[in-house]
């Protein structure tokens, strides 16, 4: 019997995405801690030591640095599979890198789970070994528009939208989804600003936002540009009526450390909410475990990374084998209730393309220095403050 | 038969400075002509105009019966103008033989031929022993010889030599003089700038004196050195005495 | 006539042939895909750097924008295949010719520029190319394009697991790049290029048409780099603007030649043989820590090599090689 | 497009341009006047921002006050980089420029790695500085105070450097050393001293830029990459060898960037900068005011 | 004043001068002559610190120079005009001259040497704003000597100063050298034009393939029949 099960994790560990990769390492370690040791959580595999299906084998994780480069991600995935003998791979933050990693995994019949990639195209490529438990941009955006619909019904002013998105896969996908939904549901896009990621200046962009003066500003930006955007808005005297962000930078602590005072009332979509701790105490405890390692609260990314590890381990346990095909079948058969996760999801169940369609996003509002869940109603702990302060 | 080279009323201005003014000279086939004159008289500038480094501000240049005023330097070389630079411009990272091969390629498209030609020229100029040395390792006198070798390798009709025999002891200079004579024997016309009268005067068939950008005097070397204008502008008293 | 020279040329050819044969045998013994991947990358970067060396090393026109040709080669091949079903073999040639033309079109205004002005022009032109593709929906924009994978096929040059075909292609590419360099080195062009690099004024006076020389070098260089780009697209089977046209890529293409010996026949390959495994191994074995240690090690080694052998590592083998 | 938008664009562009100028001024000295390539310029800026950040976080020194300290720290770094690395890279017989590029490129990678190791990959920022987030508004046109202050510092830095290069013997020595480092000993100049000092001053100027940037920009190990290319283009656009050129280059870059975004999608705004660079050098191969 | 003792200098293992010893006394003009490649330039480079001697010593006013950095040697009062002049090509004539006075840039009196330069070479005063690279060959030579004089040297070392200079000016330069000596400087000069040089020199050395072949007072050397044949072309 194997006493050890090796899982690979491919992340940018140097370069401009390094911070996310490093935080991901802490999230995975937290998950492994829970799996490998006996813990009192209502999570699969928490109780008892290791994977019972494999005679108590423990999970070991091997990290590989992709530097955000598809070619390197591919090479690292192949190395993990052939040399480190990993039986599954988790990844990978940048969607472009997920494309090549999932290809390699397909060729080696090794399951790959996108923990935090949100590009909708990823699961639509007919790959057998590709899985994603968390929502993709279309689901996220749908959640955001559901929320806007609800607000409008309550009489809030939310007719015109300004999209502000970076020119990467993430930004483009997000904007495409938002444009489609806006057209379908009768919102008017008064500004659609695509900017270059990590620009030295966003003044020109902010000015156009200001001129458009939409009811809702919808940014899709990573932390760096998020910080610069908010600072530039303050400098150019632009106070939007409401911000509804496509997470990313807007769910990062660093952003609120830098410009939190200017974001009172900002709303972001998310796949995770600490408010859940009230209903599900386990969430708070796991957050504490994570915080002890990283000094940060779980956020949108780290919570999804944590869950990816749990779900993958659960499948391996059920497969009772480290054989790729068996794990794949086990993953395909996954049926996990929402309560068994730390997420506000209904359940975890993959469709034939490997996508979990029951992972509902939530909307969070930044109020008084922390996030509160405001949507959907069953998860909400407060009403949305609209317009933002 | 027409002259090989003719400049017709050539002017060259640099901003306010007139380096050549209304220079009309002609060089016949097979001649060795000395171009002399004070420092800054415009000799090298005239060479640059003939070789096509710059277009003259005014006037025209005729070579081998053709108006070449607007022709670029490389093409003039192909027509048969070979030149050396007063401030040597070797290809420093290339060996001596490779330097010469560049020149030889003008008339030899087959590499083997070009290489053979280059070796021949090195023999001719006495640089054969240094063939594989890097040009940057040559001492100045050798670099000047390399300039000549490169120009000869292009098999020119007209060879412009800008102070290639300076910095030699009298004995060595005699070897240089013999070399120039040998060059002429192969049918090449020579126009040379040189300040050392002991070398120029016995060598040239004719001397042209430039001063302040203009042709001052032109004639047989013996006559030229006696010309009071030349003595006062260029040669100085010592030569006046010896002449 | 000049026996030693002919002999040296023949010896170089012999050494190259033996090395190529030896390299061809390696994957028969080394089956580890990771090692094979490193070997493929080494050969690819060796070939790219060898091609870069033609324009920048021999002809002295330092280009820091060769990623443009690499990226365009990759895009032309991929787009022709995905959108029009043109087999990559033809796409590769098309990409090469396209890039050679682009290089000449760009050379027309750029070759008037000297030194750093030229280098920076090459950088910004490549960046413009990157930005335009990044915003061009039809070509996939930021999403990039994936080559549909449909099982092993020589016709489509696709192999799911076997790396041998890619290896031999990369080896062939490196051999071609080397041979072209070797051949051009003792040709009119080779001499013209080096003359232009050392002293354009003198070159002109010796009948060298400086502009044509630069154009020739640019076309050959761009063609080969574009073929390298096509190969990359087929090998990785996914391209996006950032990963094939980024500025970093231009630097990575030049780096082996500089470290091995710029403007030398063997420098780029030697540089690649040392540098690429170093890059891959530091990342694979110390990059996982997430603390930047791999960068420190990798960067330090680059600095040390550059300083210890400013003329290139080839100087370790022969003084002559270093200065030719 | 209203008149106000255009005026605001021009104002923002001008301020940003002066800031680019400030970032480029150190490079204008090292790259433009000494003809030594420093590919780690962006990383110098990154380090200066971290120095400012840590002085603020641990000692509560406002960036305005710590700017001289950042300048001093970067002076030492600049001089050290010359003495320990570039000096040896310059010994190459051929292709000195390329060797410098890669020696400093290696240095840039090391600096990024070290920053990640020592400061972690987290994004930092200086949240509450005296100027941070403050803005002056004149007739509906907003002028952020950090950029305004940066613009003033930039003008002062350019003025100082101009005086230094054109009016002092050291400036002349610097030019001579660039022309022929082997020949300055003939007049008794120690080329290493001149260059080390030049690098030091170049570093100090980046230090100033970093301190000001820290008041409104985020900080992380790779932040330099966003500015490096713009700085190179700025110096080249203005023309190598000219301090005034780099100053003008900065302003042109800022204005072009701001106005391009009015007509093209903002994601293409650097295309405007690049196109202007190409146009300028195609017409004037030595940039706007270059001498080399 | 200057003592070169048994100096050997080599380029990449190739010995260019071996065990050369020469002396220069204060106020002298000393001429060094010899065929191409005899090692004359190498001797001057070894004194000036441009090449490091492999063995032997160089002392100047009792101070050891060998092994000292080149710029410090300049600061001890030795000015060296190399064969290829090494002007700063893109700087103006004025700046080239001004840089000559870099060592005493703090001092008020920088005009003294400048006056001397302009008296010796009035042409330079007409060309002050021109870039050095566009000067004619002869003008460049004047500038190189002028720049060296600006360092206020006690010993001036000239490597073939007459090269590329028109006949009238050659005489003037040699006369200038004499006047430079009369202004209190010592001169060590390498020349091919031995005849002219010996006229002004007090003593001379003749080098052959890296060794001192002959030395003595000018008149003595000039009278030597071998020298007349080999070097004076008589
Ligand atoms: N590019 C230029 N710009 C400005 N002035 C120039 C340029 N080239 C040459 N001159 C000037 O033109 C004049 C003629 O120079 P040229 O080099 O032709 O003289 P020369 O007769 O060859 O002198 P020498 O015998 O000293 O070599 C000189 O006064 C020189 O300073
Ligand atoms: N940089 C160098 N590299 C290699 N060898 C050199 C170098 N400089 C000089 N030599 C060699 O050293 C010897 C002496 O050269 P040096 O220049 O001192 O002679 P010289 O007497 O000054 O000759 P010239 O009259 O030509 O100026 C020569 O054989 C020369 O080839
Ligand atoms: Mg001349
Ligand atoms: Mg000499």
Coordinates of N, CA and C in Angstrom, one line a residue, chain C residues 186-257:
Chain C
X186 N 31.9 32.2 -44.5 CA 32.9 32.3 -45.6 C 32.2 32.6 -46.9
X187 N 31.3 33.6 -46.9 CA 30.7 34.0 -48.2 C 30.8 35.5 -48.2
X188 N 30.5 36.1 -49.3 CA 30.5 37.5 -49.5 C 29.7 38.2 -48.4
X189 N 28.5 37.6 -48.1 CA 27.7 38.2 -47.1 C 28.4 38.2 -45.7
X190 N 29.0 37.1 -45.4 CA 29.6 37.0 -44.0 C 30.7 38.1 -43.9
X191 N 31.5 38.3 -44.9 CA 32.5 39.3 -44.8 C 31.9 40.7 -44.8
X192 N 30.9 40.9 -45.6 CA 30.2 42.2 -45.7 C 29.6 42.5 -44.3
X193 N 29.0 41.6 -43.7 CA 28.4 41.8 -42.4 C 29.4 42.2 -41.3
X194 N 30.5 41.5 -41.3 CA 31.4 41.8 -40.3 C 32.1 43.2 -40.5
X195 N 32.3 43.5 -41.8 CA 32.8 44.8 -42.2 C 31.9 45.9 -41.8
X196 N 30.6 45.7 -42.0 CA 29.6 46.7 -41.6 C 29.6 46.9 -40.1
X197 N 29.7 45.8 -39.4 CA 29.7 45.9 -38.0 C 30.9 46.7 -37.5
X198 N 32.1 46.4 -38.0 CA 33.3 47.0 -37.5 C 33.4 48.5 -37.9
X199 N 33.2 48.8 -39.2 CA 33.3 50.1 -39.6 C 32.6 50.4 -40.9
X200 N 31.4 50.9 -40.8 CA 30.6 51.1 -42.0 C 31.2 52.0 -43.1
X201 N 31.9 53.0 -42.6 CA 32.5 54.0 -43.6 C 33.6 53.2 -44.4
X202 N 34.5 52.5 -43.7 CA 35.5 51.8 -44.4 C 34.8 50.7 -45.4
X203 N 33.8 50.1 -44.9 CA 33.1 49.1 -45.7 C 32.6 49.7 -47.0
X204 N 32.0 50.8 -46.9 CA 31.5 51.5 -48.1 C 32.6 51.7 -49.1
X205 N 33.7 52.2 -48.6 CA 34.8 52.5 -49.5 C 35.4 51.3 -50.2
X206 N 35.0 50.1 -49.6 CA 35.5 48.9 -50.2 C 34.4 48.2 -51.0
X207 N 33.4 49.0 -51.4 CA 32.4 48.4 -52.3 C 31.3 47.7 -51.6
X208 N 31.3 47.7 -50.2 CA 30.2 47.0 -49.5 C 29.0 47.9 -49.5
X209 N 27.8 47.3 -49.9 CA 26.6 48.1 -49.9 C 26.0 47.9 -48.5
X210 N 26.2 48.8 -47.6 CA 25.9 48.7 -46.2 C 24.4 48.3 -46.0
X211 N 23.6 49.1 -46.7 CA 22.1 48.9 -46.5 C 21.7 47.5 -46.9
X212 N 22.2 47.1 -48.1 CA 21.8 45.7 -48.5 C 22.3 44.6 -47.6
X213 N 23.5 44.9 -47.0 CA 24.0 43.9 -46.1 C 23.1 43.7 -44.9
X214 N 22.7 44.9 -44.4 CA 21.8 44.8 -43.2 C 20.5 44.1 -43.5
X215 N 20.0 44.5 -44.7 CA 18.7 43.9 -45.1 C 18.8 42.4 -45.3
X216 N 19.9 41.9 -45.9 CA 20.1 40.5 -46.0 C 20.2 39.8 -44.7
X217 N 21.0 40.4 -43.8 CA 21.1 39.8 -42.5 C 19.8 39.7 -41.8
X218 N 19.0 40.8 -41.9 CA 17.7 40.8 -41.2 C 16.8 39.8 -41.8
X219 N 16.8 39.6 -43.1 CA 15.9 38.7 -43.7 C 16.2 37.2 -43.3
X220 N 17.5 36.9 -43.4 CA 17.9 35.5 -43.0 C 17.5 35.3 -41.5
X221 N 17.9 36.2 -40.7 CA 17.7 36.1 -39.3 C 16.2 35.9 -38.9
X222 N 15.4 36.8 -39.5 CA 14.0 36.8 -39.2 C 13.4 35.5 -39.7
X223 N 13.8 35.0 -40.9 CA 13.2 33.8 -41.4 C 13.4 32.6 -40.4
X224 N 14.7 32.5 -40.0 CA 15.0 31.3 -39.1 C 14.3 31.5 -37.8
X225 N 14.2 32.7 -37.2 CA 13.6 32.8 -35.9 C 12.1 32.5 -36.1
X226 N 11.5 32.9 -37.2 CA 10.1 32.6 -37.4 C 9.8 31.1 -37.5
X227 N 10.7 30.4 -38.1 CA 10.6 29.0 -38.1 C 10.6 28.4 -36.7
X228 N 11.5 29.0 -35.9 CA 11.6 28.6 -34.5 C 10.3 28.9 -33.8
X229 N 9.6 30.0 -34.1 CA 8.4 30.3 -33.5 C 7.3 29.3 -33.9
X230 N 7.3 28.9 -35.2 CA 6.4 27.9 -35.7 C 6.5 26.6 -34.9
X231 N 7.8 26.3 -34.7 CA 8.1 25.0 -34.0 C 7.5 25.1 -32.6
X232 N 7.8 26.3 -31.9 CA 7.3 26.5 -30.6 C 5.7 26.3 -30.5
X233 N 5.1 26.9 -31.5 CA 3.6 26.8 -31.5 C 3.1 25.3 -31.6
X234 N 3.9 24.6 -32.5 CA 3.5 23.2 -32.6 C 3.8 22.4 -31.4
X235 N 4.9 22.7 -30.8 CA 5.4 21.9 -29.6 C 4.5 22.2 -28.4
X236 N 4.2 23.5 -28.2 CA 3.4 23.8 -27.0 C 1.9 23.7 -27.3
X237 N 1.6 23.8 -28.5 CA 0.2 23.8 -29.1 C -0.8 24.8 -28.4
X238 N -0.2 25.8 -27.8 CA -1.1 26.9 -27.4 C -0.2 28.1 -27.4
X239 N -0.7 29.2 -28.0 CA 0.1 30.4 -28.0 C -0.8 31.6 -27.5
X240 N -0.2 32.5 -26.8 CA -0.9 33.8 -26.5 C 0.2 34.9 -26.6
X241 N -0.3 36.1 -26.9 CA 0.7 37.2 -27.2 C 1.8 37.3 -26.2
X242 N 1.4 37.3 -24.9 CA 2.4 37.5 -23.9 C 3.5 36.5 -23.9
X243 N 3.2 35.2 -24.2 CA 4.2 34.2 -24.0 C 5.0 34.0 -25.3
X244 N 4.6 34.5 -26.4 CA 5.5 34.3 -27.6 C 6.0 35.7 -28.1
X245 N 5.5 36.8 -27.6 CA 6.0 38.0 -28.2 C 6.5 39.0 -27.1
X246 N 6.6 38.5 -25.9 CA 7.0 39.4 -24.8 C 8.5 39.9 -25.0
X247 N 8.8 41.0 -24.4 CA 10.1 41.5 -24.4 C 11.1 40.6 -23.8
X248 N 10.7 39.9 -22.7 CA 11.6 38.9 -22.1 C 12.1 37.9 -23.1
X249 N 11.2 37.6 -24.1 CA 11.6 36.6 -25.0 C 12.7 37.1 -25.9
X250 N 12.7 38.3 -26.3 CA 13.7 38.9 -27.1 C 15.1 38.8 -26.4
X251 N 15.0 39.1 -25.1 CA 16.3 39.0 -24.3 C 16.8 37.6 -24.2
X252 N 15.8 36.7 -24.0 CA 16.2 35.3 -23.8 C 16.9 34.7 -25.1
X253 N 16.5 35.3 -26.3 CA 17.0 34.9 -27.5 C 18.4 35.3 -27.7
X254 N 18.7 36.5 -27.2 CA 20.0 37.1 -27.3 C 21.0 36.6 -26.3
X255 N 20.5 36.2 -25.1 CA 21.3 35.8 -24.0 C 22.3 34.7 -24.3
X256 N 21.9 33.6 -24.9 CA 22.9 32.5 -25.2 C 24.0 33.0 -26.0
X257 N 23.7 33.8 -27.0 CA 24.8 34.3 -27.9 C 25.8 35.2 -27.2

